[in-house]
Short mmCIF file of C-alpha atoms and ligand atoms in Angstrom, two decimals:
data_model
loop_
_atom_site.label_atom_id
_atom_site.label_comp_id
_atom_site.label_asym_id
_atom_site.label_seq_id
_atom_site.Cartn_x
_atom_site.Cartn_y
_atom_site.Cartn_z
CA UNK N 669 34.21 7.75 3.26
CA UNK N 670 32.69 6.13 6.45
CA UNK N 671 29.65 8.18 8.25
CA UNK N 672 29.04 9.48 11.36
CA UNK N 673 25.61 8.27 12.76
CA UNK N 674 25.37 10.32 15.37
CA UNK N 675 27.72 13.30 14.00
CA UNK N 676 25.58 13.11 11.42
CA UNK N 677 22.40 12.88 12.84
CA UNK N 678 22.94 15.96 14.99
CA UNK N 679 23.80 17.66 11.43
CA UNK N 680 20.63 16.14 9.71
CA UNK N 681 18.38 17.33 13.29
CA UNK N 682 19.46 20.75 12.72
CA UNK N 683 18.61 21.33 8.57
CA UNK N 684 14.96 19.24 9.12
CA UNK N 685 13.54 21.24 11.26
CA UNK N 686 14.67 24.36 9.34
CA UNK N 687 12.88 23.53 6.75
CA UNK N 688 9.55 21.77 8.94
CA UNK N 689 7.36 24.42 7.35
CA UNK N 690 8.19 23.97 4.32
CA UNK N 691 8.31 20.19 4.24
CA UNK N 692 4.79 20.17 6.11
CA UNK N 693 3.87 23.30 3.13
CA UNK N 694 5.01 20.43 0.53
CA UNK N 695 3.36 17.73 1.71
CA UNK N 696 0.28 19.33 2.10
CA UNK N 697 -0.13 20.78 -1.80
CA UNK N 698 0.66 17.67 -2.04
CA UNK N 699 -2.71 16.04 -0.37
CA UNK N 700 -4.47 18.90 -2.12
CA UNK N 701 -4.03 16.28 -4.85
CA UNK N 702 -7.05 14.03 -5.02
CA UNK N 703 -5.16 10.35 -6.96
CA UNK N 704 -7.73 8.12 -5.49
CA UNK N 705 -7.54 4.78 -8.75
CA UNK N 706 -7.61 6.56 -12.32
CA UNK N 707 -7.23 10.06 -10.70
CA UNK N 708 -3.70 9.74 -10.57
CA UNK N 709 -2.21 12.05 -13.55
CA UNK N 710 -2.24 15.57 -12.12
CA UNK N 711 -1.00 14.45 -8.87
CA UNK N 712 2.32 12.31 -10.85
CA UNK N 713 3.02 15.60 -13.34
CA UNK N 714 3.44 17.89 -10.17
CA UNK N 715 5.91 15.41 -8.29
CA UNK N 716 7.67 15.00 -11.58
CA UNK N 717 8.65 18.52 -11.93
CA UNK N 718 9.00 18.66 -8.69
CA UNK N 719 11.57 15.78 -9.02
CA UNK N 720 12.54 17.91 -12.64
CA UNK N 721 13.13 21.11 -10.52
CA UNK N 722 15.93 18.79 -7.53
CA UNK N 723 17.70 17.76 -11.61
CA UNK N 724 17.12 14.32 -10.99
CA UNK N 725 16.23 12.28 -13.76
CA UNK N 726 12.44 11.58 -14.14
CA UNK N 727 11.00 8.71 -16.37
CA UNK N 728 7.11 9.51 -16.59
CA UNK N 729 5.15 6.02 -17.82
CA UNK N 730 1.47 4.53 -17.72
CA UNK N 731 1.66 0.95 -16.74
CA UNK N 732 0.27 0.23 -20.10
CA UNK N 733 3.21 1.11 -21.64
CA UNK N 734 4.74 -1.87 -20.10
CA UNK N 735 3.52 -5.79 -20.42
CA UNK N 736 2.95 -6.86 -16.59
CA UNK N 737 -0.55 -9.62 -17.56
CA UNK N 738 1.06 -12.63 -16.61
CA UNK N 739 4.06 -12.03 -14.96
CA UNK N 740 4.98 -12.98 -10.97
CA UNK N 741 2.77 -10.35 -9.28
CA UNK N 742 0.34 -9.34 -11.90
CA UNK N 743 -2.77 -9.10 -10.73
CA UNK N 744 -6.35 -8.86 -12.42
CA UNK N 745 -6.99 -4.80 -12.90
CA UNK N 746 -10.61 -4.13 -13.77
CA UNK N 747 -12.85 -1.60 -14.63
CA UNK N 748 -10.15 0.72 -14.90
CA UNK N 749 -7.90 2.25 -18.22
CA UNK N 750 -3.83 1.30 -17.80
CA UNK N 751 -3.09 4.24 -19.87
CA UNK N 752 -4.35 6.32 -17.18
CA UNK N 753 -2.12 4.51 -15.02
CA UNK N 754 0.95 7.37 -14.72
CA UNK N 755 4.12 5.33 -12.67
CA UNK N 756 6.78 8.13 -12.04
CA UNK N 757 10.83 7.39 -10.96
CA UNK N 758 13.50 9.64 -10.16
CA UNK N 759 17.06 7.87 -11.36
CA UNK N 760 19.46 10.77 -8.82
CA UNK N 761 21.84 11.85 -10.74
CA UNK N 762 25.13 10.25 -10.95
CA UNK N 763 28.02 9.35 -12.89
CA UNK N 764 30.62 7.02 -11.50
CA UNK N 765 28.08 4.65 -8.45
CA UNK N 766 30.56 3.86 -5.92
CA UNK N 767 28.15 2.49 -2.86
CA UNK N 768 24.96 -0.18 -2.44
CA UNK N 769 22.08 1.46 -4.94
CA UNK N 770 18.55 2.29 -3.12
CA UNK N 771 14.98 2.10 -4.26
CA UNK N 772 12.86 4.95 -2.21
CA UNK N 773 9.71 4.30 -2.45
CA UNK N 774 5.56 5.72 -1.97
CA UNK N 775 2.21 4.74 -3.44
CA UNK N 776 0.35 8.35 -4.50
CA UNK N 777 -3.32 5.81 -4.90
CA UNK N 778 -5.46 6.61 -1.51
CA UNK N 779 -9.03 5.14 -1.07
CA UNK N 780 -12.08 6.71 -1.89
CA UNK N 781 -13.59 8.89 1.04
CA UNK N 782 -16.58 7.27 1.46
CA UNK N 783 -19.45 8.94 2.12
CA UNK N 784 -18.62 13.25 2.76
CA UNK N 785 -21.28 13.48 5.63
CA UNK N 786 -18.72 12.01 7.45
CA UNK N 787 -15.84 14.23 6.99
CA UNK N 788 -15.14 16.84 9.35
CA UNK N 789 -13.87 18.27 6.29
CA UNK N 790 -13.05 18.15 2.52
CA UNK N 791 -11.26 14.89 2.32
CA UNK N 792 -8.81 16.85 -0.09
CA UNK N 793 -8.29 19.86 1.76
CA UNK N 794 -5.68 18.76 4.55
CA UNK N 795 -5.83 20.45 7.14
CA UNK N 796 -3.04 20.99 10.54
CA UNK N 797 -3.98 21.02 13.92
CA UNK N 798 -1.94 19.57 17.73
CA UNK N 799 0.81 17.71 15.20
CA UNK N 800 -1.36 15.88 13.09
CA UNK N 801 -2.56 16.64 9.37
CA UNK N 802 -5.68 15.43 8.09
CA UNK N 803 -7.05 14.46 5.58
CA UNK N 804 -7.03 11.94 2.89
CA UNK N 805 -3.99 9.62 2.36
CA UNK N 806 -2.03 12.31 4.36
CA UNK N 807 -1.23 9.77 6.25
CA UNK N 808 -1.55 6.95 4.05
CA UNK N 809 0.97 7.47 2.44
CA UNK N 810 2.23 10.72 1.78
CA UNK N 811 4.10 11.55 4.18
CA UNK N 812 6.36 8.79 3.06
CA UNK N 813 6.95 11.01 -0.19
CA UNK N 814 7.27 13.73 1.73
CA UNK N 815 9.97 11.76 4.10
CA UNK N 816 11.90 10.22 0.97
CA UNK N 817 12.44 13.90 -1.39
CA UNK N 818 12.83 15.50 2.00
CA UNK N 819 15.35 13.42 3.43
CA UNK N 820 17.39 13.62 0.52
CA UNK N 821 16.94 17.62 0.03
CA UNK N 822 17.96 17.59 4.11
CA UNK N 823 21.30 15.65 2.67
CA UNK N 824 22.12 17.25 0.20
CA UNK N 825 21.61 20.77 1.89
CA UNK N 826 24.98 19.37 4.05
CA UNK N 827 26.51 18.71 0.81
CA UNK N 828 26.86 15.03 0.69
CA UNK N 829 25.48 13.30 -2.04
CA UNK N 830 25.07 9.37 -2.01
CA UNK N 831 27.32 7.56 -3.47
CA UNK N 832 25.50 4.81 -4.89
CA UNK N 833 22.67 4.92 -7.65
CA UNK N 834 19.92 5.76 -5.90
CA UNK N 835 16.01 6.00 -7.80
CA UNK N 836 12.60 7.74 -6.24
CA UNK N 837 9.27 5.74 -7.44
CA UNK N 838 6.03 7.35 -6.80
CA UNK N 839 3.93 4.21 -7.88
CA UNK N 840 -1.07 3.71 -8.00
CA UNK N 841 -1.98 0.94 -7.65
CA UNK N 842 -0.91 -0.15 -4.04
CA UNK N 843 -4.26 -0.16 -3.06
CA UNK N 844 -5.66 -2.57 -4.95
CA UNK N 845 -3.42 -4.43 -7.27
CA UNK N 846 0.08 -3.88 -6.89
CA UNK N 847 0.69 -3.54 -10.32
CA UNK N 848 1.42 0.29 -10.19
CA UNK N 849 5.47 -1.08 -8.36
CA UNK N 850 5.33 -4.44 -10.94
CA UNK N 851 5.36 -1.55 -13.06
CA UNK N 852 8.44 -0.39 -12.54
CA UNK N 853 10.61 -3.45 -11.79
CA UNK N 854 9.44 -4.66 -15.14
CA UNK N 855 10.60 -1.81 -16.86
CA UNK N 856 13.47 -2.68 -15.71
CA UNK N 857 14.04 -0.17 -12.15
CA UNK N 858 15.72 -2.64 -9.85
CA UNK N 859 18.88 -1.59 -6.89
CA UNK N 860 20.34 -3.46 -3.78
CA UNK N 861 17.10 -2.33 -1.25
CA UNK N 862 14.15 -1.41 -1.34
CA UNK N 863 13.05 1.32 1.52
CA UNK N 864 9.01 1.52 1.48
CA UNK N 865 8.45 4.46 4.13
CA UNK N 866 4.41 3.63 4.62
CA UNK N 867 3.97 4.82 8.37
CA UNK N 868 3.88 1.59 10.68
CA UNK N 869 4.62 3.66 14.24
CA UNK N 870 8.02 3.28 13.15
CA UNK N 871 8.37 -0.16 13.83
CA UNK N 872 9.90 -3.18 11.11
CA UNK N 873 7.63 -4.49 9.22
CA UNK N 874 8.20 -8.32 9.66
CA UNK N 875 5.36 -10.04 7.93
CA UNK N 876 2.24 -9.46 6.26
CA UNK N 877 -1.24 -10.77 4.68
CA UNK N 878 -1.54 -10.80 1.09
CA UNK N 879 -4.98 -10.50 -0.10
CA UNK N 880 -7.49 -12.19 -3.28
CA UNK N 881 -10.10 -9.73 -3.72
CA UNK N 882 -13.09 -11.11 -6.63
CA UNK N 883 -16.34 -11.04 -7.70
CA UNK N 884 -19.54 -13.37 -7.36
CA UNK N 885 -22.78 -13.18 -9.23
CA UNK N 886 -25.62 -14.26 -8.24
CA UNK N 887 -28.37 -14.96 -10.12
CA UNK N 888 -31.92 -15.41 -9.32
CA UNK N 889 -35.60 -16.50 -10.56
CA UNK N 890 -37.55 -13.62 -12.24
CA UNK N 891 -40.67 -12.82 -11.34
CA UNK N 892 -43.28 -11.53 -10.06
CA UNK N 893 -42.48 -10.24 -5.84
CA UNK N 894 -45.61 -12.16 -5.69
CA UNK N 895 -43.75 -15.95 -6.23
CA UNK N 896 -41.08 -14.47 -3.98
CA UNK N 897 -39.61 -16.78 -1.36
CA UNK N 898 -36.00 -15.77 -0.29
CA UNK N 899 -33.86 -18.36 -3.05
CA UNK N 900 -35.03 -16.91 -5.98
CA UNK N 901 -34.75 -13.45 -4.38
CA UNK N 902 -30.31 -12.91 -6.28
CA UNK N 903 -29.58 -9.90 -3.02
CA UNK N 904 -30.95 -12.09 -0.34
CA UNK N 905 -29.32 -15.56 -0.96
CA UNK N 906 -25.55 -13.33 -2.25
CA UNK N 907 -26.58 -12.74 1.67
CA UNK N 908 -25.92 -16.42 2.60
CA UNK N 909 -23.69 -16.92 0.38
CA UNK N 910 -21.76 -14.33 2.39
CA UNK N 911 -22.74 -16.14 5.90
CA UNK N 912 -20.68 -19.18 4.15
CA UNK N 913 -17.57 -17.21 3.29
CA UNK N 914 -17.54 -16.28 6.67
CA UNK N 915 -18.09 -19.68 7.65
CA UNK N 916 -14.80 -20.30 5.98
CA UNK N 917 -12.90 -17.71 7.11
CA UNK N 918 -13.38 -18.45 11.05
CA UNK N 919 -12.58 -21.93 9.56
CA UNK N 920 -8.51 -20.71 8.47
CA UNK N 921 -8.49 -18.24 11.74
CA UNK N 922 -8.21 -21.70 13.37
CA UNK N 923 -5.03 -22.72 11.27
CA UNK N 924 -4.31 -19.11 11.48
CA UNK N 925 -3.73 -20.45 15.68
CA UNK N 926 0.13 -21.57 14.93
CA UNK N 927 1.36 -19.30 12.67
CA UNK N 928 4.66 -18.58 12.91
CA UNK N 929 4.32 -15.38 12.42
CA UNK N 930 0.03 -14.38 12.96
CA UNK N 931 0.08 -17.08 15.74
CA UNK N 932 -0.43 -14.42 18.68
CA UNK N 933 -3.21 -12.14 16.14
CA UNK N 934 -6.63 -13.17 17.38
CA UNK N 935 -8.11 -13.70 13.67
CA UNK N 936 -5.81 -12.03 11.26
CA UNK N 937 -7.86 -13.54 8.84
CA UNK N 938 -10.12 -10.52 7.27
CA UNK N 939 -12.92 -11.58 4.93
CA UNK N 940 -14.44 -7.97 4.24
CA UNK N 941 -17.94 -8.13 1.96
CA UNK N 942 -17.02 -4.81 -0.05
CA UNK N 943 -19.36 -3.41 -2.52
CA UNK N 944 -22.87 -4.82 -3.03
CA UNK N 945 -25.56 -4.27 -5.88
CA UNK N 946 -27.79 -6.06 -7.76
CA UNK N 947 -32.14 -6.16 -8.43
CA UNK N 948 -33.20 -3.22 -11.75
CA UNK N 949 -37.55 -2.68 -10.21
CA UNK N 950 -38.72 -3.38 -6.81
CA UNK N 951 -42.34 -5.00 -7.67
CA UNK N 952 -39.49 -8.30 -9.98
CA UNK N 953 -38.08 -10.70 -7.15
CA UNK N 954 -34.17 -9.49 -7.98
CA UNK N 955 -32.95 -11.45 -11.28
CA UNK N 956 -28.86 -10.61 -10.36
CA UNK N 957 -26.73 -9.30 -7.38
CA UNK N 958 -22.54 -8.86 -7.73
CA UNK N 959 -21.21 -9.00 -4.25
CA UNK N 960 -17.63 -7.92 -4.44
CA UNK N 961 -15.58 -9.40 -1.34
CA UNK N 962 -12.19 -9.44 -0.09
CA UNK N 963 -10.15 -12.51 2.19
CA UNK N 964 -6.47 -11.87 3.40
CA UNK N 965 -4.14 -15.13 2.70
CA UNK N 966 -1.60 -15.78 5.17
CA UNK N 967 2.64 -16.17 4.45
CA UNK N 968 2.92 -20.34 3.67
CA UNK N 969 -1.05 -20.47 2.10
CA UNK N 970 -0.33 -20.67 -1.48
CA UNK N 971 -2.40 -18.45 -3.47
CA UNK N 972 -3.98 -21.02 -6.31
CA UNK N 973 -5.24 -23.34 -2.78
CA UNK N 974 -6.80 -20.26 -1.21
CA UNK N 975 -8.68 -19.47 -4.46
CA UNK N 976 -9.43 -23.29 -4.68
CA UNK N 977 -11.61 -22.53 -1.45
CA UNK N 978 -12.84 -19.68 -2.29
CA UNK N 979 -14.15 -21.22 -5.09
CA UNK N 980 -14.92 -24.49 -3.12
CA UNK N 981 -16.91 -22.74 0.16
CA UNK N 982 -19.14 -20.77 -3.83
CA UNK N 983 -19.96 -24.33 -5.37
CA UNK N 984 -21.07 -25.79 -1.53
CA UNK N 985 -22.95 -22.76 -0.17
CA UNK N 986 -25.13 -23.34 -3.85
CA UNK N 987 -26.02 -26.59 -3.26
CA UNK N 988 -27.07 -25.93 0.21
CA UNK N 989 -29.08 -22.97 -1.31
CA UNK N 990 -30.79 -25.31 -3.84
CA UNK N 991 -29.77 -21.92 -5.72
CA UNK N 992 -30.21 -22.33 -10.18
CA UNK N 993 -26.48 -22.15 -11.20
CA UNK N 994 -23.48 -21.79 -9.13
CA UNK N 995 -22.52 -18.06 -9.14
CA UNK N 996 -19.80 -17.08 -11.52
CA UNK N 997 -16.43 -15.62 -9.67
CA UNK N 998 -13.83 -13.48 -11.22
CA UNK N 999 -10.64 -12.21 -9.43
CA UNK N 1000 -11.10 -8.20 -9.51
CA UNK N 1001 -7.85 -7.10 -7.88
CA UNK N 1002 -5.43 -8.29 -5.32
CA UNK N 1003 -3.89 -11.40 -5.74
CA UNK N 1004 -0.63 -10.70 -3.51
CA UNK N 1005 1.00 -13.47 -1.45
CA UNK N 1006 1.40 -13.30 2.27
CA UNK N 1007 5.28 -12.49 2.73
CA UNK N 1008 7.77 -12.40 5.83
CA UNK N 1009 10.76 -9.91 5.00
CA UNK N 1010 13.53 -13.17 6.44
CA UNK N 1011 15.65 -11.36 10.16
CA UNK N 1012 19.20 -10.90 9.70
CA UNK N 1013 19.32 -9.33 6.14
CA UNK N 1014 22.19 -6.17 6.11
CA UNK N 1015 19.27 -3.54 4.96
CA UNK N 1016 17.20 -4.44 8.09
CA UNK N 1017 20.87 -4.12 10.28
CA UNK N 1018 21.51 -1.04 8.85
CA UNK N 1019 17.92 0.50 9.41
CA UNK N 1020 18.00 -0.91 13.40
CA UNK N 1021 21.47 1.55 13.23
CA UNK N 1022 19.44 4.44 11.77
CA UNK N 1023 16.56 4.24 14.08
CA UNK N 1024 18.56 3.28 17.43
CA UNK N 1025 20.44 6.60 16.47
CA UNK N 1026 16.99 9.09 16.05
CA UNK N 1027 15.28 6.99 18.74
CA UNK N 1028 17.49 5.17 21.30
CA UNK N 1029 15.91 2.79 21.50
CA UNK N 1030 15.93 -0.85 19.67
CA UNK N 1031 13.73 -0.78 16.24
CA UNK N 1032 11.05 -3.15 16.67
CA UNK N 1033 8.87 -5.47 14.80
CA UNK N 1034 5.85 -5.99 13.76
CA UNK N 1035 3.01 -8.51 11.62
CA UNK N 1036 0.78 -6.21 9.90
CA UNK N 1037 -2.76 -7.90 9.09
CA UNK N 1038 -3.02 -4.91 5.47
CA UNK N 1039 -1.03 -5.50 2.35
CA UNK N 1040 1.92 -4.10 0.75
CA UNK N 1041 3.93 -3.11 -2.38
CA UNK N 1042 6.43 -4.80 0.17
CA UNK N 1043 6.28 -8.40 -1.95
CA UNK N 1044 6.82 -7.20 -5.56
CA UNK N 1045 10.30 -6.19 -4.97
CA UNK N 1046 11.27 -8.62 -2.10
CA UNK N 1047 9.32 -11.89 -3.10
CA UNK N 1048 9.44 -12.10 -6.24
CA UNK N 1049 12.12 -9.52 -7.27
CA UNK N 1050 15.34 -11.01 -4.74
CA UNK N 1051 15.67 -6.37 -3.09
CA UNK N 1052 15.41 -7.15 0.46
CA UNK N 1053 12.68 -3.83 1.33
CA UNK N 1054 12.21 -2.39 3.89
CA UNK N 1055 8.35 -1.15 5.40
CA UNK N 1056 8.86 1.20 7.64
CA UNK N 1057 7.67 4.45 8.43
CA UNK N 1058 6.36 7.64 11.10
CA UNK N 1059 3.32 7.60 13.31
CA UNK N 1060 -0.02 8.48 12.18
CA UNK N 1061 -3.84 7.01 12.95
CA UNK N 1062 -7.17 5.97 11.20
CA UNK N 1063 -5.78 5.22 7.63
CA UNK N 1064 -8.85 4.39 5.38
CA UNK N 1065 -10.96 6.32 7.17
CA UNK N 1066 -12.24 10.35 7.72
CA UNK N 1067 -9.73 10.05 10.51
CA UNK N 1068 -6.97 9.75 8.62
CA UNK N 1069 -3.65 11.42 10.27
CA UNK N 1070 0.07 12.00 10.42
CA UNK N 1071 1.67 12.75 13.50
CA UNK N 1072 3.94 15.47 11.85
CA UNK N 1073 6.68 15.29 14.83
CA UNK N 1074 7.70 11.89 13.84
CA UNK N 1075 7.31 13.21 10.03
CA UNK N 1076 10.71 15.00 11.09
CA UNK N 1077 11.62 12.35 13.01
CA UNK N 1078 11.65 9.47 10.24
CA UNK N 1079 13.31 11.58 7.67
CA UNK N 1080 15.73 11.52 9.99
CA UNK N 1081 16.07 7.84 10.06
CA UNK N 1082 15.36 7.87 6.55
CA UNK N 1083 18.37 10.23 5.43
CA UNK N 1084 20.44 8.50 7.51
CA UNK N 1085 19.67 4.76 6.23
CA UNK N 1086 20.28 6.27 2.84
CA UNK N 1087 24.14 7.47 4.09
CA UNK N 1088 24.52 4.09 6.00
CA UNK N 1089 23.82 2.23 2.54
CA UNK N 1090 24.57 4.10 -0.73
CA UNK N 1091 27.31 6.02 0.80
CA UNK N 1092 28.02 9.70 1.29
CA UNK N 1093 30.73 11.77 -0.92
CA UNK N 1094 30.79 15.12 -1.11
CA UNK N 1095 27.64 17.26 -3.98
CA UNK N 1096 29.89 17.03 -6.82
CA UNK N 1097 28.16 19.29 -9.18
ZN1 ZN J 1175 -0.29 2.53 2.06
#
């Protein structure tokens, strides 16, 4: 049946506002489940039971159940047990699909809280103040999962179900490899479009940077500290490698000035030294140091080329520093391409209509200097993928918070999108 968006929106608004407290409580429950890497299973089990209770078919599987190594989009996973990495795909019952299909996806993995002293309240005890929910993962992106579920619930409450086939996916590994999303694709789940409601201030993701993660193991010349010099101290030598990697980043940012999607952003490419460890004993010159780093990748810059530049940089540094040996470099996480969501798709036009119906203003797009799961569906599997979600602030920090009014508005946008994209029909059962 043809969908009258503005009529539907006024009905959606009533029902979503009516159920606002339920949605907030549901989100709070989700945020209270610590789903940092390796600990996602209880959170996924809760979601699986929530989905099953709604009559959705639930496929709960582990990344290790799917062959993903070497597949396009695969990133090496180290120090992690994929037997524990549970993914959930819910299939909405639909005996006779009659419309376009859709994947609604949210990642439930969250980044570690970091220093607890910097948190005013425990990270996994969600707290509501002035219209915001605070807590690790509230904004990035458990709120998106709550929007997906309550959008579908709102349509059902109005007596409708999507005519096309809908899948709801909750994945892990978004924050480090993207292998959760890849596992759902390799398990066979595909659709005519994918929608990932990352909290992006109600703007559509037009372009994003990829990233590479790597570990550099620097060796020194062990001995008594009496014989100390900078080159033989592996920890101090590591700082010199970092300085040279920062110089490489400045060169790439010079090249970025003419980039079609990132030229307007100052220094879009970020190098980050994220972890460092080394040495064993204060009376000995540190014989080893490991630094773990992340470098952004511009769309159009092939991963292989970026990796080669990092390798060359380390090699040249080793010569300059006078190291006895070139450090070993290991790729340890994200090997993610930068990516552009090309303008002009039907999916974008559909979202633009939904957005405009709710907000009364045109949909804006932006380039993000971070990485999402979008590339897995869009770039590697040819599924047009929208990344768009509510307003929120300070993800990955102790001040992470999500705007709950914006959650309700975005739930409307998503429900309208489902209606417009998949078509609607009266609930069958
Ligand atoms: Zn996210």
